[in-house]
């Protein structure tokens, strides 16, 4: 029988599951374990996504060096295909790595460049870790693409070998990745969980990180649920039902998993959003990298903010209110902006005179 939830309870479950309630964690590894991953993205209008997501949970307890240390020195986290995940979860991904790729074009390109593949593995064994620019292009067949990857043969080979679990990212120099043999990065005793079992476990973990989600996202994980005012097809983590909730105010990354599923955000939170960095400036409604604003169990607006490091200010061009801000909400949002500026090492928040709020 399906659980019946009102939207307020569903929202609170989603907020708690994303570690955005008032009970703040204190440890980066615990945050990533609950979220299951941090998405990497180079856009840094305010801060890189992984750092902004971690800050949103940990506030001043987090510094970007903590992420670097966890990946490069402690090896408690690992980077794979633009995601940072707990090393403890590696076994949930190894079977799929070994079966990659399923797509025939990639298989054929790897087969045609097997000598190049063996050369890269040998070079890393003898000289790794290396940046991609330190790996000569010895491909026999260039990588064909109509996009930016056309003929980027070294990058494609490194990406493919990492996807297969033969090599891994051992760290970074600035934004550039350092590549090495997987056996030097991943623990030798990581147990390979069979693919079907691993996928089911990943779905269960994903649902726990979301609280409530569509079956199209999490499959048969959890238990069925009906949420008032929405269409069917929900799954719920039963352990999160009926738990106490205390909210807070938070500024979110546009890639934050609370808002990443735009349809879910609209259904549960009445929150309309799209990332407008690729939208012509004249056509933007909210801003290049507008930060969604969470207040307790509601998404209440967007902040069009940019870190101006030359002037050492967090520039706020607009505060868009989805609901009228009370004095309490306005004060909480400005406090978050001050905290964000301080964490970024900026000396002030500069709010445009035309900004709402």
Short mmCIF file of C-alpha atoms in Angstrom, two decimals:
data_model
loop_
_atom_site.label_atom_id
_atom_site.label_comp_id
_atom_site.label_asym_id
_atom_site.label_seq_id
_atom_site.Cartn_x
_atom_site.Cartn_y
_atom_site.Cartn_z
CA UNK A 1 0.00 0.00 0.00
CA UNK A 2 1.35 3.43 -0.92
CA UNK A 3 2.32 5.95 1.75
CA UNK A 4 0.19 9.10 1.58
CA UNK A 5 2.05 12.35 2.12
CA UNK A 6 1.11 15.97 1.96
CA UNK A 7 3.50 18.20 0.06
CA UNK A 8 4.88 19.85 3.20
CA UNK A 9 5.99 16.48 4.57
CA UNK A 10 7.47 15.50 1.20
CA UNK A 11 9.40 18.78 1.04
CA UNK A 12 10.76 18.32 4.54
CA UNK A 13 11.86 14.79 3.74
CA UNK A 14 13.66 16.09 0.65
CA UNK A 15 15.38 18.89 2.59
CA UNK A 16 16.47 16.58 5.42
CA UNK A 17 17.76 13.97 3.00
CA UNK A 18 19.93 16.61 1.32
CA UNK A 19 21.41 17.67 4.68
CA UNK A 20 19.89 21.14 4.37
CA UNK A 21 17.90 21.22 7.58
CA UNK A 22 18.99 22.99 10.76
CA UNK A 23 21.03 20.03 12.02
CA UNK A 24 24.29 20.81 10.24
CA UNK A 25 26.90 18.10 9.71
CA UNK A 26 30.52 18.78 10.60
CA UNK A 27 32.38 16.38 8.32
CA UNK A 28 32.85 16.47 4.53
CA UNK A 29 32.99 12.68 4.18
CA UNK A 30 29.67 12.32 6.02
CA UNK A 31 28.11 14.88 3.67
CA UNK A 32 29.34 13.12 0.52
CA UNK A 33 28.28 9.74 1.89
CA UNK A 34 24.73 11.02 2.43
CA UNK A 35 24.54 12.86 -0.91
CA UNK A 36 26.32 9.90 -2.63
CA UNK A 37 28.37 12.29 -4.79
CA UNK A 38 29.47 15.85 -5.44
CA UNK A 39 29.14 16.93 -9.06
CA UNK A 40 32.18 18.67 -10.51
CA UNK A 41 31.63 21.61 -12.81
CA UNK A 42 34.18 24.24 -13.85
CA UNK A 43 31.73 27.17 -13.70
CA UNK A 44 32.85 29.42 -10.87
CA UNK A 45 30.79 32.61 -11.11
CA UNK A 46 30.50 32.29 -7.34
CA UNK A 47 32.45 29.11 -6.56
CA UNK A 48 32.89 25.69 -8.20
CA UNK A 49 29.81 23.55 -7.71
CA UNK A 50 31.38 20.88 -5.48
CA UNK A 51 32.69 23.55 -3.13
CA UNK A 52 29.42 25.50 -3.12
CA UNK A 53 27.39 22.37 -2.35
CA UNK A 54 29.77 21.38 0.46
CA UNK A 55 29.72 24.93 1.89
CA UNK A 56 25.93 24.94 1.82
CA UNK A 57 25.96 22.02 4.24
CA UNK A 58 29.09 22.68 6.31
CA UNK A 59 29.45 26.50 6.13
CA UNK A 60 32.71 27.71 7.75
CA UNK A 61 33.66 24.14 8.67
CA UNK A 62 34.46 23.51 4.98
CA UNK A 63 37.44 24.68 2.95
CA UNK A 64 38.17 23.58 -0.64
CA UNK A 65 41.46 22.12 0.60
CA UNK A 66 39.40 19.53 2.47
CA UNK A 67 38.08 18.11 -0.78
CA UNK A 68 41.55 18.03 -2.32
CA UNK A 69 42.96 16.31 0.75
CA UNK A 70 40.21 13.70 0.79
CA UNK A 71 40.77 12.84 -2.89
CA UNK A 72 44.54 13.13 -3.18
CA UNK A 73 46.00 12.25 0.20
CA UNK A 74 43.45 10.51 2.41
CA UNK A 75 41.84 8.62 -0.52
CA UNK A 76 38.52 8.67 1.31
CA UNK A 77 36.90 10.12 -1.82
CA UNK A 78 37.56 9.40 -5.49
CA UNK A 79 36.88 11.35 -8.68
CA UNK A 80 35.28 9.49 -11.56
CA UNK A 81 33.47 10.88 -14.60
CA UNK A 82 32.98 14.38 -13.17
CA UNK A 83 31.70 13.11 -9.82
CA UNK A 84 33.40 12.82 -6.45
CA UNK A 85 32.19 9.78 -4.53
CA UNK A 86 33.06 8.01 -1.27
CA UNK A 87 35.87 5.51 -1.76
CA UNK A 88 33.78 3.16 0.38
CA UNK A 89 31.29 3.05 -2.52
CA UNK A 90 33.89 2.07 -5.13
CA UNK A 91 32.70 -1.55 -5.18
CA UNK A 92 29.26 -0.34 -6.30
CA UNK A 93 30.82 0.98 -9.53
CA UNK A 94 33.58 -1.48 -10.43
CA UNK A 95 31.37 -3.94 -12.33
CA UNK A 96 29.94 -1.20 -14.52
CA UNK A 97 33.44 0.16 -15.10
CA UNK A 98 34.64 -3.25 -16.26
CA UNK A 99 31.71 -3.54 -18.71
CA UNK A 100 32.22 -0.05 -20.20
CA UNK A 101 31.63 0.91 -22.97
CA UNK A 102 28.36 -0.49 -24.26
CA UNK A 103 28.24 2.00 -27.12
CA UNK A 104 29.73 0.44 -30.27
CA UNK A 105 31.50 3.55 -31.60
CA UNK A 106 33.64 3.80 -28.48
CA UNK A 107 34.37 0.06 -28.45
CA UNK A 108 35.49 0.19 -32.07
CA UNK A 109 37.71 3.23 -31.48
CA UNK A 110 39.38 1.56 -28.49
CA UNK A 111 39.89 -1.61 -30.51
CA UNK A 112 41.45 0.32 -33.40
CA UNK A 113 43.76 2.11 -30.95
CA UNK A 114 44.73 -0.83 -28.75
CA UNK A 115 48.44 -0.15 -29.25
CA UNK A 116 47.85 3.45 -28.11
CA UNK A 117 45.94 2.15 -25.07
CA UNK A 118 48.82 -0.16 -24.13
CA UNK A 119 51.31 2.66 -24.64
CA UNK A 120 49.39 4.98 -22.28
CA UNK A 121 49.18 2.29 -19.61
CA UNK A 122 52.90 1.61 -19.92
CA UNK A 123 53.77 5.30 -19.78
CA UNK A 124 51.71 5.81 -16.64
CA UNK A 125 53.24 2.71 -15.08
CA UNK A 126 56.75 4.06 -15.67
CA UNK A 127 56.22 7.79 -15.23
CA UNK A 128 52.82 8.50 -13.69
CA UNK A 129 50.98 10.40 -12.44
CA UNK A 130 50.88 12.62 -15.52
CA UNK A 131 48.87 15.50 -16.94
CA UNK A 132 47.23 14.90 -20.30
CA UNK A 133 49.71 17.28 -21.96
CA UNK A 134 52.53 14.93 -20.89
CA UNK A 135 51.04 12.03 -22.89
CA UNK A 136 52.04 11.95 -26.58
CA UNK A 137 49.32 11.29 -29.13
CA UNK A 138 50.14 7.90 -30.64
CA UNK A 139 46.64 7.11 -31.84
CA UNK A 140 46.31 5.24 -35.12
CA UNK A 141 42.69 6.32 -35.70
CA UNK A 142 41.65 9.84 -34.63
CA UNK A 143 38.54 10.32 -32.54
CA UNK A 144 35.79 11.63 -34.85
CA UNK A 145 33.31 14.16 -33.53
CA UNK A 146 31.38 17.16 -34.71
CA UNK A 147 31.98 18.79 -31.31
CA UNK A 148 34.93 19.96 -29.25
CA UNK A 149 36.31 16.42 -28.73
CA UNK A 150 37.15 15.97 -32.43
CA UNK A 151 40.72 14.63 -32.76
CA UNK A 152 41.36 15.14 -29.03
CA UNK A 153 42.78 11.67 -28.95
CA UNK A 154 44.83 11.81 -25.75
CA UNK A 155 41.96 13.27 -23.73
CA UNK A 156 39.52 10.71 -25.11
CA UNK A 157 41.84 7.79 -24.40
CA UNK A 158 42.42 8.94 -20.83
CA UNK A 159 38.69 9.48 -20.29
CA UNK A 160 37.88 6.06 -21.72
CA UNK A 161 40.51 4.23 -19.69
CA UNK A 162 39.25 5.95 -16.54
CA UNK A 163 35.66 5.02 -17.38
CA UNK A 164 36.84 1.40 -17.74
CA UNK A 165 38.60 1.52 -14.36
CA UNK A 166 42.06 0.94 -15.85
CA UNK A 167 43.37 4.34 -14.82
CA UNK A 168 42.11 6.91 -12.30
CA UNK A 169 42.43 10.55 -11.37
CA UNK A 170 45.02 10.80 -8.62
CA UNK A 171 44.72 14.54 -8.07
CA UNK A 172 44.76 17.90 -9.80
CA UNK A 173 47.18 20.68 -10.64
CA UNK A 174 44.85 23.67 -10.64
CA UNK A 175 41.95 22.48 -12.77
CA UNK A 176 44.03 19.96 -14.72
CA UNK A 177 43.69 16.31 -13.80
CA UNK A 178 46.59 14.04 -12.91
CA UNK A 179 46.20 10.51 -14.29
CA UNK A 180 47.69 7.31 -12.90
CA UNK A 181 47.09 3.58 -12.91
CA UNK A 182 43.93 2.70 -11.04
CA UNK A 183 45.83 0.22 -8.88
CA UNK A 184 47.78 3.14 -7.39
CA UNK A 185 44.65 5.14 -6.58
CA UNK A 186 41.95 2.61 -5.72
CA UNK A 187 42.35 0.21 -2.77
CA UNK A 188 43.40 -3.29 -3.78
CA UNK A 189 40.87 -4.90 -1.47
CA UNK A 190 37.78 -3.19 -2.95
CA UNK A 191 35.15 -5.90 -3.41
CA UNK A 192 33.43 -6.00 -6.80
CA UNK A 193 29.69 -6.14 -6.22
CA UNK A 194 27.82 -7.85 -9.11
CA UNK A 195 26.38 -5.31 -11.52
CA UNK A 196 22.66 -5.93 -10.93
CA UNK A 197 23.07 -5.94 -7.15
CA UNK A 198 25.26 -2.83 -7.31
CA UNK A 199 22.73 -0.93 -9.40
CA UNK A 200 19.94 -1.79 -6.96
CA UNK A 201 22.06 -0.66 -4.01
CA UNK A 202 22.94 2.58 -5.80
CA UNK A 203 19.25 3.26 -6.36
CA UNK A 204 18.56 2.69 -2.66
CA UNK A 205 21.40 5.07 -1.73
CA UNK A 206 20.15 7.64 -4.24
CA UNK A 207 16.63 7.52 -2.79
CA UNK A 208 17.98 8.00 0.74
CA UNK A 209 19.82 11.08 -0.52
CA UNK A 210 16.64 12.50 -2.09
CA UNK A 211 14.00 11.44 0.44
CA UNK A 212 11.32 11.21 -2.24
CA UNK A 213 11.81 10.66 -5.96
CA UNK A 214 10.10 9.36 -9.06
CA UNK A 215 10.38 5.66 -9.87
CA UNK A 216 11.91 6.72 -13.19
CA UNK A 217 14.88 8.00 -11.16
CA UNK A 218 15.24 5.38 -8.41
CA UNK A 219 13.48 2.32 -9.87
CA UNK A 220 11.94 0.05 -7.25
CA UNK A 221 13.99 1.44 -4.37
CA UNK A 222 12.09 2.22 -1.19
CA UNK A 223 8.31 2.04 -1.08
CA UNK A 224 5.51 3.57 -3.21
CA UNK A 225 4.03 6.90 -2.18
CA UNK A 226 1.29 9.29 -3.16
CA UNK A 227 1.89 13.02 -2.68
CA UNK A 228 -1.11 15.33 -2.58
CA UNK A 229 -1.60 17.50 -5.62
CA UNK A 230 0.84 15.56 -7.80
CA UNK A 231 0.68 12.72 -10.28
CA UNK A 232 1.61 9.23 -9.13
CA UNK A 233 4.83 7.28 -9.51
CA UNK A 234 6.66 8.41 -6.35
CA UNK A 235 8.99 6.28 -4.25
CA UNK A 236 9.86 7.14 -0.68
CA UNK A 237 12.55 6.22 1.82
CA UNK A 238 10.30 4.88 4.60
CA UNK A 239 12.89 5.60 7.31
CA UNK A 240 12.55 9.32 6.63
CA UNK A 241 8.77 9.48 7.14
CA UNK A 242 7.61 11.30 10.26
CA UNK A 243 11.04 12.48 11.36
CA UNK A 244 11.26 15.82 13.20
CA UNK A 245 12.17 18.83 11.09
CA UNK A 246 13.81 22.15 11.86
CA UNK A 247 14.66 24.34 8.89
CA UNK A 248 17.14 27.07 8.04
CA UNK A 249 17.97 29.43 5.21
CA UNK A 250 20.50 28.40 2.56
CA UNK A 251 21.85 29.60 -0.77
CA UNK A 252 22.13 26.71 -3.21
CA UNK A 253 24.16 25.97 -6.28
CA UNK A 254 22.10 25.74 -9.50
CA UNK A 255 23.41 22.15 -9.68
CA UNK A 256 22.33 21.30 -6.12
CA UNK A 257 20.42 18.03 -6.02
CA UNK A 258 17.52 19.64 -4.18
CA UNK A 259 16.75 21.61 -7.36
CA UNK A 260 18.54 19.59 -10.03
CA UNK A 261 15.35 17.78 -11.06
CA UNK A 262 13.43 20.85 -12.23
CA UNK A 263 10.13 18.98 -12.59
CA UNK A 264 10.37 17.62 -9.04
CA UNK A 265 11.22 21.10 -7.72
CA UNK A 266 8.13 22.48 -9.44
CA UNK A 267 5.83 19.71 -8.18
CA UNK A 268 7.01 19.70 -4.57
CA UNK A 269 8.17 23.28 -4.04
CA UNK A 270 6.26 25.28 -6.71
CA UNK A 271 9.75 26.37 -7.76
CA UNK A 272 10.44 27.27 -11.36
CA UNK A 273 14.09 27.46 -12.36
CA UNK A 274 16.50 27.08 -15.21
CA UNK A 275 20.22 27.72 -15.45
CA UNK A 276 20.64 30.75 -17.70
CA UNK A 277 24.39 30.84 -18.27
CA UNK A 278 23.81 29.83 -21.91
CA UNK A 279 20.87 32.21 -22.36
CA UNK A 280 21.58 35.58 -24.03
CA UNK A 281 21.86 38.23 -21.31
CA UNK A 282 18.87 40.18 -22.58
CA UNK A 283 16.66 37.08 -22.28
CA UNK A 284 17.62 36.04 -18.74
CA UNK A 285 14.95 36.15 -16.05
CA UNK A 286 17.10 35.47 -13.00
CA UNK A 287 20.78 35.78 -13.95
CA UNK A 288 23.84 34.00 -15.29
CA UNK A 289 24.33 31.74 -12.24
CA UNK A 290 21.36 32.57 -10.00
CA UNK A 291 21.46 30.84 -6.62
CA UNK A 292 18.18 29.23 -5.48
CA UNK A 293 17.16 30.33 -1.99
CA UNK A 294 15.89 27.74 0.51
CA UNK A 295 14.02 28.92 3.61
CA UNK A 296 13.02 26.07 5.90
CA UNK A 297 10.97 23.75 3.62
CA UNK A 298 10.31 26.24 0.81
CA UNK A 299 12.30 27.44 -2.18
CA UNK A 300 11.49 31.13 -2.09
CA UNK A 301 13.61 32.93 -4.68
CA UNK A 302 16.85 33.34 -6.59
CA UNK A 303 19.91 35.50 -5.95
CA UNK A 304 21.82 36.79 -8.98
CA UNK A 305 25.30 36.93 -7.45
CA UNK A 306 28.86 36.98 -8.75
CA UNK A 307 32.15 36.81 -6.88
CA UNK A 308 34.15 39.82 -8.07
CA UNK A 309 37.57 38.81 -6.81
CA UNK A 310 39.37 41.82 -8.26
CA UNK A 311 37.23 44.18 -6.17
CA UNK A 312 36.92 41.67 -3.32
CA UNK A 313 33.13 41.87 -3.24
CA UNK A 314 30.23 39.50 -3.66
CA UNK A 315 28.19 41.46 -6.18
CA UNK A 316 24.43 40.95 -5.94
CA UNK A 317 22.65 42.29 -9.01
CA UNK A 318 19.19 41.07 -8.04
CA UNK A 319 17.26 39.18 -5.39
CA UNK A 320 14.21 37.65 -7.03
CA UNK A 321 11.36 36.91 -4.64
CA UNK A 322 9.08 34.01 -5.52
CA UNK A 323 7.06 34.92 -2.44
CA UNK A 324 7.09 38.28 -0.66
CA UNK A 325 9.99 38.28 1.80
CA UNK A 326 9.18 39.06 5.41
CA UNK A 327 11.69 41.04 7.46
CA UNK A 328 12.83 37.75 8.98
CA UNK A 329 13.44 36.15 5.57
CA UNK A 330 15.16 39.25 4.23
CA UNK A 331 17.52 39.32 7.20
CA UNK A 332 18.24 35.59 6.86
CA UNK A 333 19.04 35.90 3.15
CA UNK A 334 21.39 38.83 3.74
CA UNK A 335 23.07 36.91 6.56
CA UNK A 336 23.68 34.04 4.13
CA UNK A 337 25.17 36.45 1.61
CA UNK A 338 27.51 37.85 4.27
CA UNK A 339 28.53 34.32 5.29
CA UNK A 340 29.15 33.35 1.66
CA UNK A 341 31.29 36.44 1.05
CA UNK A 342 33.32 35.73 4.19
CA UNK A 343 33.87 32.10 3.17
CA UNK A 344 35.01 33.23 -0.28
CA UNK A 345 37.51 35.59 1.31
CA UNK A 346 35.72 38.67 -0.05
CA UNK A 347 35.61 41.82 2.01
CA UNK A 348 32.03 42.90 1.37
CA UNK A 349 28.63 42.21 -0.17
CA UNK A 350 27.67 44.80 -2.78
CA UNK A 351 23.91 44.77 -3.35
CA UNK A 352 22.77 46.74 -6.40
CA UNK A 353 20.44 49.63 -5.55
CA UNK A 354 17.91 48.20 -8.02
CA UNK A 355 17.99 44.79 -6.34
CA UNK A 356 14.68 43.63 -4.91
CA UNK A 357 14.80 42.77 -1.21
#
